[in-house]
PDB file of C-alpha atoms in Angstrom:
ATOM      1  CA  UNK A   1     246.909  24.814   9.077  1.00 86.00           C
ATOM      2  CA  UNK A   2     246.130  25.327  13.018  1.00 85.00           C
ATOM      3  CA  UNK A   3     244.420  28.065  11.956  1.00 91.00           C
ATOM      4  CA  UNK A   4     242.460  26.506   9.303  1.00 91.00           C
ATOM      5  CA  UNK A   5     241.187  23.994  11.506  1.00 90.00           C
ATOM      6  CA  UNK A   6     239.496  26.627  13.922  1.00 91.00           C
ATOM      7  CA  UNK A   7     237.833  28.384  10.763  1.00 93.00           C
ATOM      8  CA  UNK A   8     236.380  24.860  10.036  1.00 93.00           C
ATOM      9  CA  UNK A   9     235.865  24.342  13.322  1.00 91.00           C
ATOM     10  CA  UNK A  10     233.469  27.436  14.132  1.00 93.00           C
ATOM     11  CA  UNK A  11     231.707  26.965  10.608  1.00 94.00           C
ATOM     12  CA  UNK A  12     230.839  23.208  12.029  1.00 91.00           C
ATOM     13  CA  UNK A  13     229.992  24.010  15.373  1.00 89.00           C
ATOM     14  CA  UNK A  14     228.501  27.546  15.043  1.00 90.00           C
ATOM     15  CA  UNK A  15     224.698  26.286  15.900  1.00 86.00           C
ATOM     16  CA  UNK A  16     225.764  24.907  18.720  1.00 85.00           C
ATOM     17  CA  UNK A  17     228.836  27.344  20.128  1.00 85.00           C
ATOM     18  CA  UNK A  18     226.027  29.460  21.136  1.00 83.00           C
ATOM     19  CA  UNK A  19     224.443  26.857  23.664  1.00 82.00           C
ATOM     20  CA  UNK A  20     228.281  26.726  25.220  1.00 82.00           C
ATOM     21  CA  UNK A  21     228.864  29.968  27.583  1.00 82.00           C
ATOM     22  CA  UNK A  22     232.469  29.374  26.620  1.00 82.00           C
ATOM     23  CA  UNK A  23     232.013  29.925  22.855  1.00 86.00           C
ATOM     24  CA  UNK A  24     229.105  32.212  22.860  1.00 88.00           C
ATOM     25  CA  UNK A  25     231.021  34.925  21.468  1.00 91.00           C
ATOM     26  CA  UNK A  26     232.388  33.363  18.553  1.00 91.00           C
ATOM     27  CA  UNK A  27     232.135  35.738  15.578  1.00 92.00           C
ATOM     28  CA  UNK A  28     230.054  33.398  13.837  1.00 93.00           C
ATOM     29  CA  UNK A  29     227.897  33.133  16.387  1.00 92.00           C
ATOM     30  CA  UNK A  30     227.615  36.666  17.298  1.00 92.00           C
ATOM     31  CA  UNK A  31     227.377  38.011  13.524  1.00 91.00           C
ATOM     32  CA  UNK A  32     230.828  39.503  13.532  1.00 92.00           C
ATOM     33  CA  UNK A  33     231.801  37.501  10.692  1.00 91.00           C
ATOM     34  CA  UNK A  34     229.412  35.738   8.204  1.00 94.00           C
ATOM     35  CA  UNK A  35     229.585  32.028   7.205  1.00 95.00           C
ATOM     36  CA  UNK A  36     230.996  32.819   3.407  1.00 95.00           C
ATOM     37  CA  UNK A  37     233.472  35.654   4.912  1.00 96.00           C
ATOM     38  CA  UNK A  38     234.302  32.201   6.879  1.00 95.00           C
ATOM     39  CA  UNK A  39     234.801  30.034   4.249  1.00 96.00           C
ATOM     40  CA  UNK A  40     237.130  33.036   2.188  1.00 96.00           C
ATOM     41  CA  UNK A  41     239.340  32.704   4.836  1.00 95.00           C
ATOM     42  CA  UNK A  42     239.611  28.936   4.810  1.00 94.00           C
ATOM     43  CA  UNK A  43     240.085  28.895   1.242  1.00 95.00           C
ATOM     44  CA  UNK A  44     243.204  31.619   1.681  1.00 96.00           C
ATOM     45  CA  UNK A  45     244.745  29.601   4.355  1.00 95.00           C
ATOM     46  CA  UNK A  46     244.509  26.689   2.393  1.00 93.00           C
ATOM     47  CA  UNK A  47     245.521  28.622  -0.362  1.00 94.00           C
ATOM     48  CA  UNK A  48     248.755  29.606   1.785  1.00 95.00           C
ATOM     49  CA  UNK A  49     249.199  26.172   3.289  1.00 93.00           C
ATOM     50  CA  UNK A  50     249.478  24.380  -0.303  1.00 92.00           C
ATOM     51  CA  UNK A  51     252.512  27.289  -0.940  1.00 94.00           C
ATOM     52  CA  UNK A  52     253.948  25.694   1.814  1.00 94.00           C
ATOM     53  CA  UNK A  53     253.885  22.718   0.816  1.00 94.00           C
ATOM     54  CA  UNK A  54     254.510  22.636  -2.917  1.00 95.00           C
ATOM     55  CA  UNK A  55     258.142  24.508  -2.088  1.00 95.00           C
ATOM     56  CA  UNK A  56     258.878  20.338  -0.728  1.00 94.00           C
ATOM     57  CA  UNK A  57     258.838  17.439  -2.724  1.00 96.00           C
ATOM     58  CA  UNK A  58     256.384  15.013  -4.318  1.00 96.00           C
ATOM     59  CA  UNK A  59     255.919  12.737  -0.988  1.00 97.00           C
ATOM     60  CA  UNK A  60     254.911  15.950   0.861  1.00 96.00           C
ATOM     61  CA  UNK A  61     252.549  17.309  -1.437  1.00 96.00           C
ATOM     62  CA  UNK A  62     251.285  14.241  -1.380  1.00 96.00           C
ATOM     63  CA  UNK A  63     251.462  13.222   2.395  1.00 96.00           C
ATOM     64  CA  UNK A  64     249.797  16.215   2.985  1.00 94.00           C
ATOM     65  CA  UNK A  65     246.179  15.731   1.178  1.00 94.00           C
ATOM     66  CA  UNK A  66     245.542  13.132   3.901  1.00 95.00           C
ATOM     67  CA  UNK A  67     246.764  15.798   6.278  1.00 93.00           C
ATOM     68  CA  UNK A  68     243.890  18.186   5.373  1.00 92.00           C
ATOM     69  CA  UNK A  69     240.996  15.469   4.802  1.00 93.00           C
ATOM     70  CA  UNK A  70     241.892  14.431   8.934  1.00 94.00           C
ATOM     71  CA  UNK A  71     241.705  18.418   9.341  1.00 91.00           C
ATOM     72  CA  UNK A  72     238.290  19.252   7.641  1.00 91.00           C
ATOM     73  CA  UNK A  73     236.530  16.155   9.075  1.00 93.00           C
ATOM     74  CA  UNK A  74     237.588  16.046  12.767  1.00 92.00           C
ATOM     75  CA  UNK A  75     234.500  19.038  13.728  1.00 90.00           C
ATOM     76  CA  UNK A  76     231.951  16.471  12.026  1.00 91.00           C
ATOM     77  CA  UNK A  77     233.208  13.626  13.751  1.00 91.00           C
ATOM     78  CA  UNK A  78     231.781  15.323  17.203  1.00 86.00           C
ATOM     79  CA  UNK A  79     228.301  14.260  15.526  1.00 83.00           C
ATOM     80  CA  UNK A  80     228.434  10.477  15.297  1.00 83.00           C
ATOM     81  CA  UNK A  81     231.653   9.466  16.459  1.00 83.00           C
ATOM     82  CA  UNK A  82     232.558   8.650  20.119  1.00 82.00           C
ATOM     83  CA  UNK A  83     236.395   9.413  19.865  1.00 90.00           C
ATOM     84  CA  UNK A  84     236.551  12.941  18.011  1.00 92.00           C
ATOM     85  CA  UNK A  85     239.901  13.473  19.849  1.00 94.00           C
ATOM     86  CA  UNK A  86     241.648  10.379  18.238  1.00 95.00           C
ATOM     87  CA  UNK A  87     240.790  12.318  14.620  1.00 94.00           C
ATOM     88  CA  UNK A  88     242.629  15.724  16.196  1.00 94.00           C
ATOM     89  CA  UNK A  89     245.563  13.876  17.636  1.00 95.00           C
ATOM     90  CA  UNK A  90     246.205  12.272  14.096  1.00 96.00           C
ATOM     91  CA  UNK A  91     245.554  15.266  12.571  1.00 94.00           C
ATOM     92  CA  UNK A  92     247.487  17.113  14.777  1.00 93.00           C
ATOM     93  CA  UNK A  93     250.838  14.440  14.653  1.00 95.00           C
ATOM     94  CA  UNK A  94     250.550  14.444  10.720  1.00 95.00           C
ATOM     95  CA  UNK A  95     253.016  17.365  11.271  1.00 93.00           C
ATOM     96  CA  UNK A  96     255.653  15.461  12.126  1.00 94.00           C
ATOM     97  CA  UNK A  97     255.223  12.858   9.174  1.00 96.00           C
ATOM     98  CA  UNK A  98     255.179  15.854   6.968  1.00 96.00           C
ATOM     99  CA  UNK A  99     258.532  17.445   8.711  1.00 94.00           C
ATOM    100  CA  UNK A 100     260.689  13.964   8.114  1.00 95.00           C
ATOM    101  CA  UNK A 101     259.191  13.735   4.513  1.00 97.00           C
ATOM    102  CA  UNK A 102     260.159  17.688   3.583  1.00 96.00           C
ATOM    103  CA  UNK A 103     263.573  16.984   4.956  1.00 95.00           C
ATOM    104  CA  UNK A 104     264.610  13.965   4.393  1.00 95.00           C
ATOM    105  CA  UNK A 105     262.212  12.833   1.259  1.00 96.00           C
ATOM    106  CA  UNK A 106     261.170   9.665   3.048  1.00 96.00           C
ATOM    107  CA  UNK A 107     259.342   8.984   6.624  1.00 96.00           C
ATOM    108  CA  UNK A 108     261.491   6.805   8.456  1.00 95.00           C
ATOM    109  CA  UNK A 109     260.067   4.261  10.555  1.00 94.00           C
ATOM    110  CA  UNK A 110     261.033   5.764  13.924  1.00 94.00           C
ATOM    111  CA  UNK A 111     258.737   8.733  12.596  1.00 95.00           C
ATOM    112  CA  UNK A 112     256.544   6.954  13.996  1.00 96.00           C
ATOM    113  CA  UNK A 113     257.113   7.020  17.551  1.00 97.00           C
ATOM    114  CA  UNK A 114     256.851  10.669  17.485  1.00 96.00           C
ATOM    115  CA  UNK A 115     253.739  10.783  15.485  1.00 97.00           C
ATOM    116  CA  UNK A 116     252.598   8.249  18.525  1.00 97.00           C
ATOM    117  CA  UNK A 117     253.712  10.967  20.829  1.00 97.00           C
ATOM    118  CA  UNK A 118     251.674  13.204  19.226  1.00 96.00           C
ATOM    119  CA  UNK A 119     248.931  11.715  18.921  1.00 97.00           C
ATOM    120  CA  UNK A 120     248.771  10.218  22.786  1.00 97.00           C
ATOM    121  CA  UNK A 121     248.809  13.645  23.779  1.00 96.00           C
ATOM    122  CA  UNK A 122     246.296  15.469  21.969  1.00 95.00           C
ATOM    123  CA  UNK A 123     244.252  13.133  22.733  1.00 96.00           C
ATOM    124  CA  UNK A 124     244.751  13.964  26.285  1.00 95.00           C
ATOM    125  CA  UNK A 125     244.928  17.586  25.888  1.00 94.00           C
ATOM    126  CA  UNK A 126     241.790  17.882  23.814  1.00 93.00           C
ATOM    127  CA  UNK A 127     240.333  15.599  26.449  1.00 93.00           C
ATOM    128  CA  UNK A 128     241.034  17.701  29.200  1.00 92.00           C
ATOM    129  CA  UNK A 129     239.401  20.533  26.674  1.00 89.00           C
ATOM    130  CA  UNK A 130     235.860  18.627  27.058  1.00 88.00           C
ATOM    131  CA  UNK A 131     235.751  18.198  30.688  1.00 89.00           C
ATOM    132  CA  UNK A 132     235.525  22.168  30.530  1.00 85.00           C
ATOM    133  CA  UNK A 133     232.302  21.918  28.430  1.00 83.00           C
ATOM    134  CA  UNK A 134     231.007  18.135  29.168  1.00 85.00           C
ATOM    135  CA  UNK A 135     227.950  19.175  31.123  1.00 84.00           C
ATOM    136  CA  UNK A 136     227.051  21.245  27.418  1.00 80.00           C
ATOM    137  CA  UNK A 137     227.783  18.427  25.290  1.00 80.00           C
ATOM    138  CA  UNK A 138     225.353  16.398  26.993  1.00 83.00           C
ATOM    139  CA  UNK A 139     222.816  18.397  26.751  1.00 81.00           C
ATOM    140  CA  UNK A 140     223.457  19.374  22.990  1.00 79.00           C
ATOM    141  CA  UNK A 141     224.494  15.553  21.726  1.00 82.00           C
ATOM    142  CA  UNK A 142     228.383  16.802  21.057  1.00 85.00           C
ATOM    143  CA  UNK A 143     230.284  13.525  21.301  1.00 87.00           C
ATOM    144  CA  UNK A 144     233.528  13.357  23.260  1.00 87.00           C
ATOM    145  CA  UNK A 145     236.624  11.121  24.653  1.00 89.00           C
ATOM    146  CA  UNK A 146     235.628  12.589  27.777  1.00 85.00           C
ATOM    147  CA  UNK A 147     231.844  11.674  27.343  1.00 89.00           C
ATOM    148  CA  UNK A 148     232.784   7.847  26.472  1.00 89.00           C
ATOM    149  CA  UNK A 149     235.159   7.832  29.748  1.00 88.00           C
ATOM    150  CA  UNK A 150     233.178   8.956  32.097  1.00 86.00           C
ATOM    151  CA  UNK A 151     233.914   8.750  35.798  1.00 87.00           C
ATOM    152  CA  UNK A 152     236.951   7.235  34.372  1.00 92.00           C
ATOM    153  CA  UNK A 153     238.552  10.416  32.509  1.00 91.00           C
ATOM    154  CA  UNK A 154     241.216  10.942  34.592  1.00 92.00           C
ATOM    155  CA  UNK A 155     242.299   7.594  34.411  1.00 95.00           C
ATOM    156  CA  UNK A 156     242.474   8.033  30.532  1.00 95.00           C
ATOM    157  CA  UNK A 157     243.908  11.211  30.754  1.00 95.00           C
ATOM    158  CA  UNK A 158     247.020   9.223  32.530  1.00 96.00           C
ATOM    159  CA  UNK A 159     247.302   6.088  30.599  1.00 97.00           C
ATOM    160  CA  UNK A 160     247.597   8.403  27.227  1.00 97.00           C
ATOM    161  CA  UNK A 161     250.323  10.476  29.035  1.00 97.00           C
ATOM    162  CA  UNK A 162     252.143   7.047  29.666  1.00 97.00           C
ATOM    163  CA  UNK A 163     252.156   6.173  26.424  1.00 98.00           C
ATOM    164  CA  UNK A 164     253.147   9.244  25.087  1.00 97.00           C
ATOM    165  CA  UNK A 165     256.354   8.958  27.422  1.00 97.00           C
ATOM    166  CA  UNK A 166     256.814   5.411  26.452  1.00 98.00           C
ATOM    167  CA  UNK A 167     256.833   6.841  22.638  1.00 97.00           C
ATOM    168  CA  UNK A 168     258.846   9.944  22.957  1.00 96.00           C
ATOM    169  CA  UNK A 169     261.223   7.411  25.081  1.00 96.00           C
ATOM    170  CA  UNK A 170     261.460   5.009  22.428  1.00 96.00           C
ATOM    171  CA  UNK A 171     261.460   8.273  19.792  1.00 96.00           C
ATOM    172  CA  UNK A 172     264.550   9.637  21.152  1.00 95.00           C
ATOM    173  CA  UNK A 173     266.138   6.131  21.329  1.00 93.00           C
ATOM    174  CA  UNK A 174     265.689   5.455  17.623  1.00 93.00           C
ATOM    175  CA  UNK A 175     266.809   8.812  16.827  1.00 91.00           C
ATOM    176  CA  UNK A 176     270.215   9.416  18.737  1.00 89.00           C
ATOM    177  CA  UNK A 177     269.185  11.060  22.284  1.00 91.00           C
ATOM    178  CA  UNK A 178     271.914  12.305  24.093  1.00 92.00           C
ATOM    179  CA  UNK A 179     272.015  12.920  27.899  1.00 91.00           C
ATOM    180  CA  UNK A 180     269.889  16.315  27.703  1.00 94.00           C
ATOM    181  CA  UNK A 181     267.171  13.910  26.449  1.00 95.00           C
ATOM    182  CA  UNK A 182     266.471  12.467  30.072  1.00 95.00           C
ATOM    183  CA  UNK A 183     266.276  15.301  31.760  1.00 95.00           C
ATOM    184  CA  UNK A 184     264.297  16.608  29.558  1.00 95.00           C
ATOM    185  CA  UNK A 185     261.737  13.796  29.197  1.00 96.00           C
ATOM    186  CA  UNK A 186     261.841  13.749  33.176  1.00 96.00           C
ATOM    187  CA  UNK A 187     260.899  17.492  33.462  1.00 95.00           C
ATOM    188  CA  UNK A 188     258.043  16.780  31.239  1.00 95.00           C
ATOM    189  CA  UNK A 189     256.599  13.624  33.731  1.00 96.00           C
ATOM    190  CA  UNK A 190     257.111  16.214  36.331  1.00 95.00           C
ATOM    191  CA  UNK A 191     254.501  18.570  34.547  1.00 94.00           C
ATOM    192  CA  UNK A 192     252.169  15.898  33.756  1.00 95.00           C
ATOM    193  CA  UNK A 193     252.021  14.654  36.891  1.00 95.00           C
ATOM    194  CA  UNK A 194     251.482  18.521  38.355  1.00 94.00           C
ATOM    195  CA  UNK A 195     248.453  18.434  35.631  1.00 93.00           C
ATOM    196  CA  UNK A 196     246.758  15.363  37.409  1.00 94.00           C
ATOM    197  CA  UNK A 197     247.825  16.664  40.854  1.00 95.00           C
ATOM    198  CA  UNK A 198     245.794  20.066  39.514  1.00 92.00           C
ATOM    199  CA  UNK A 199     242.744  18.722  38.210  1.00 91.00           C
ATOM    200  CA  UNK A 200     242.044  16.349  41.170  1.00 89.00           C
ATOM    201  CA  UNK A 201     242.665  19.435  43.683  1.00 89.00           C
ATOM    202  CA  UNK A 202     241.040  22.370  41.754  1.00 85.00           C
ATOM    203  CA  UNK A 203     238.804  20.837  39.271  1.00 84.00           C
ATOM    204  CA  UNK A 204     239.535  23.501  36.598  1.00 88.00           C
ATOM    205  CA  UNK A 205     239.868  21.336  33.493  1.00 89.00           C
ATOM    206  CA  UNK A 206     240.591  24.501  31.187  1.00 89.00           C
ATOM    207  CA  UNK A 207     242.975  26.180  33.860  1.00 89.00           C
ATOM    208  CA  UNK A 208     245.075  22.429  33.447  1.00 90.00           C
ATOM    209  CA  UNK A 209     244.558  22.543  29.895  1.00 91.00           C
ATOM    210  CA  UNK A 210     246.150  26.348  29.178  1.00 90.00           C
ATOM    211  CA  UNK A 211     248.780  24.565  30.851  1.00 87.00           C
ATOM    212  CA  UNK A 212     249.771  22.135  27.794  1.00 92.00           C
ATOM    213  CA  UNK A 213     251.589  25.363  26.214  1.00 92.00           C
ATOM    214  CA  UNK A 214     254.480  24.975  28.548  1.00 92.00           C
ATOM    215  CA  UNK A 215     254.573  21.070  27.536  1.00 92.00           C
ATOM    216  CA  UNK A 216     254.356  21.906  24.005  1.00 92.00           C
ATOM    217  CA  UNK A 217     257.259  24.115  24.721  1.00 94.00           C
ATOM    218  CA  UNK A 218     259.022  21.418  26.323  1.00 93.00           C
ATOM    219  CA  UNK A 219     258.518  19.097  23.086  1.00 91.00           C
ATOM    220  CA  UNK A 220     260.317  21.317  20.610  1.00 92.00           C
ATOM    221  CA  UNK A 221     263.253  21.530  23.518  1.00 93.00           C
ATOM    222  CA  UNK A 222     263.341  17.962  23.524  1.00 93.00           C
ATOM    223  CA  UNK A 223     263.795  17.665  20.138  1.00 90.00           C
ATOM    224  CA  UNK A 224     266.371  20.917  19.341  1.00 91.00           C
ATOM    225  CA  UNK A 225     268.192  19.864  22.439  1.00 92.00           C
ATOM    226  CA  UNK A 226     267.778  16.155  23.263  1.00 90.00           C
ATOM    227  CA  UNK A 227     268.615  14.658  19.879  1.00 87.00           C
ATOM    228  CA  UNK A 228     271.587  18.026  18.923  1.00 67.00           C
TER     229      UNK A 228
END
């Protein structure tokens, strides 16, 4: 599915990944690969995803429609909508709806929390994404978080970290957290707060956002270790 949504994503965007010195060397931009060798591939990873899913249960297969609409429609929501990175982040924390459902055949309300989690930081991943390429999306009418925020982006960056902490927090608390939880949690504030400390010395948005891996790494710790 992640990489489903970059096929979509390059089909959407590849008139204007051209304009963006970043993405200029896309293959559908640069003619290595054509737009219905790019749909083939969608429809096979699709085609692989729905395997996936129909070894679950009904509320899966099910769950998991909305799952892909939110994944097709996020790269046209750049167009017209002011928030695109809300669409990713729910897109994104549909994952973990879809884990409790395939495991337990129900989503549980403190699901929710982590779906929150999720969501709260995508939203400030992918924002930190379009600082790297805000000057381009001006120019070329791309709509963005970072766009709407304006001087105030960091600011929003921070306030969707808190409440991603404040939801894993209350996550793990639902959910039986034991001792390894807190430290973990901690080590992750630590990391987001070297992020912000980053950005406002260096000004390298993308250099900060590469950085997310080691948080995402940090999230599957948290839950393997913090709730064992």
């Amino acid at each position: 599915m992640r990489s489903l949504g970059c096929v979509i994503n390059d089909i959407a965007d590849r008139h204007w990944d051209g304009g963006v010195p970043r993405t200029a060397d896309r293959p559908l931009v640069t003619g290595l690969l054509s737009v219905p060798q790019a749909w083939l591939c969608l429809l096979a990873l699709a085609c692989v995803a729905l395997g996936v899913v129909l070894a679950t249960n009904r509320l899966t297969v099910l769950l998991s429609i909305p799952a892909l609409m939110l994944a097709l429609i996020y790269p046209y929501t750049k167009r017209w909508f002011g928030f695109p990175q809300w669409v990713l982040g729910c897109a994104y924390a549909m994952g973990t709806i879809l884990s409790y459902a395939a495991v337990l055949n129900t989503v549980p309300l403190h699901s929710f929390w982590l779906f929150g989690a999720v969501v709260f930081w995508m939203v400030a991943t992918d924002t930190l994404y379009a600082l790297t390429d805000l000057p381009y999306d001006k120019q070329l009418g791309i709509q963005s978080f970072a766009r709407w925020l304006g001087d105030w982006c960091q600011a929003g960056i921070a306030l969707c970290h808190i409440a991603m902490f404040v939801c894993l927090w209350c996550w793990g608390q639902s959910s039986g957290a034991n001792s390894w939880f807190a430290v973990i949690w901690l080590s992750m504030i630590l990391d987001c707060l070297y992020q912000h400390w980053a950005l406002k010395q260096t000004n390298r948005p993308f250099q900060v956002f590469k950085h997310n891996a080691y948080l995402a790494l940090a999230f599957i710790i948290l839950a393997v270790v913090g709730l064992g």
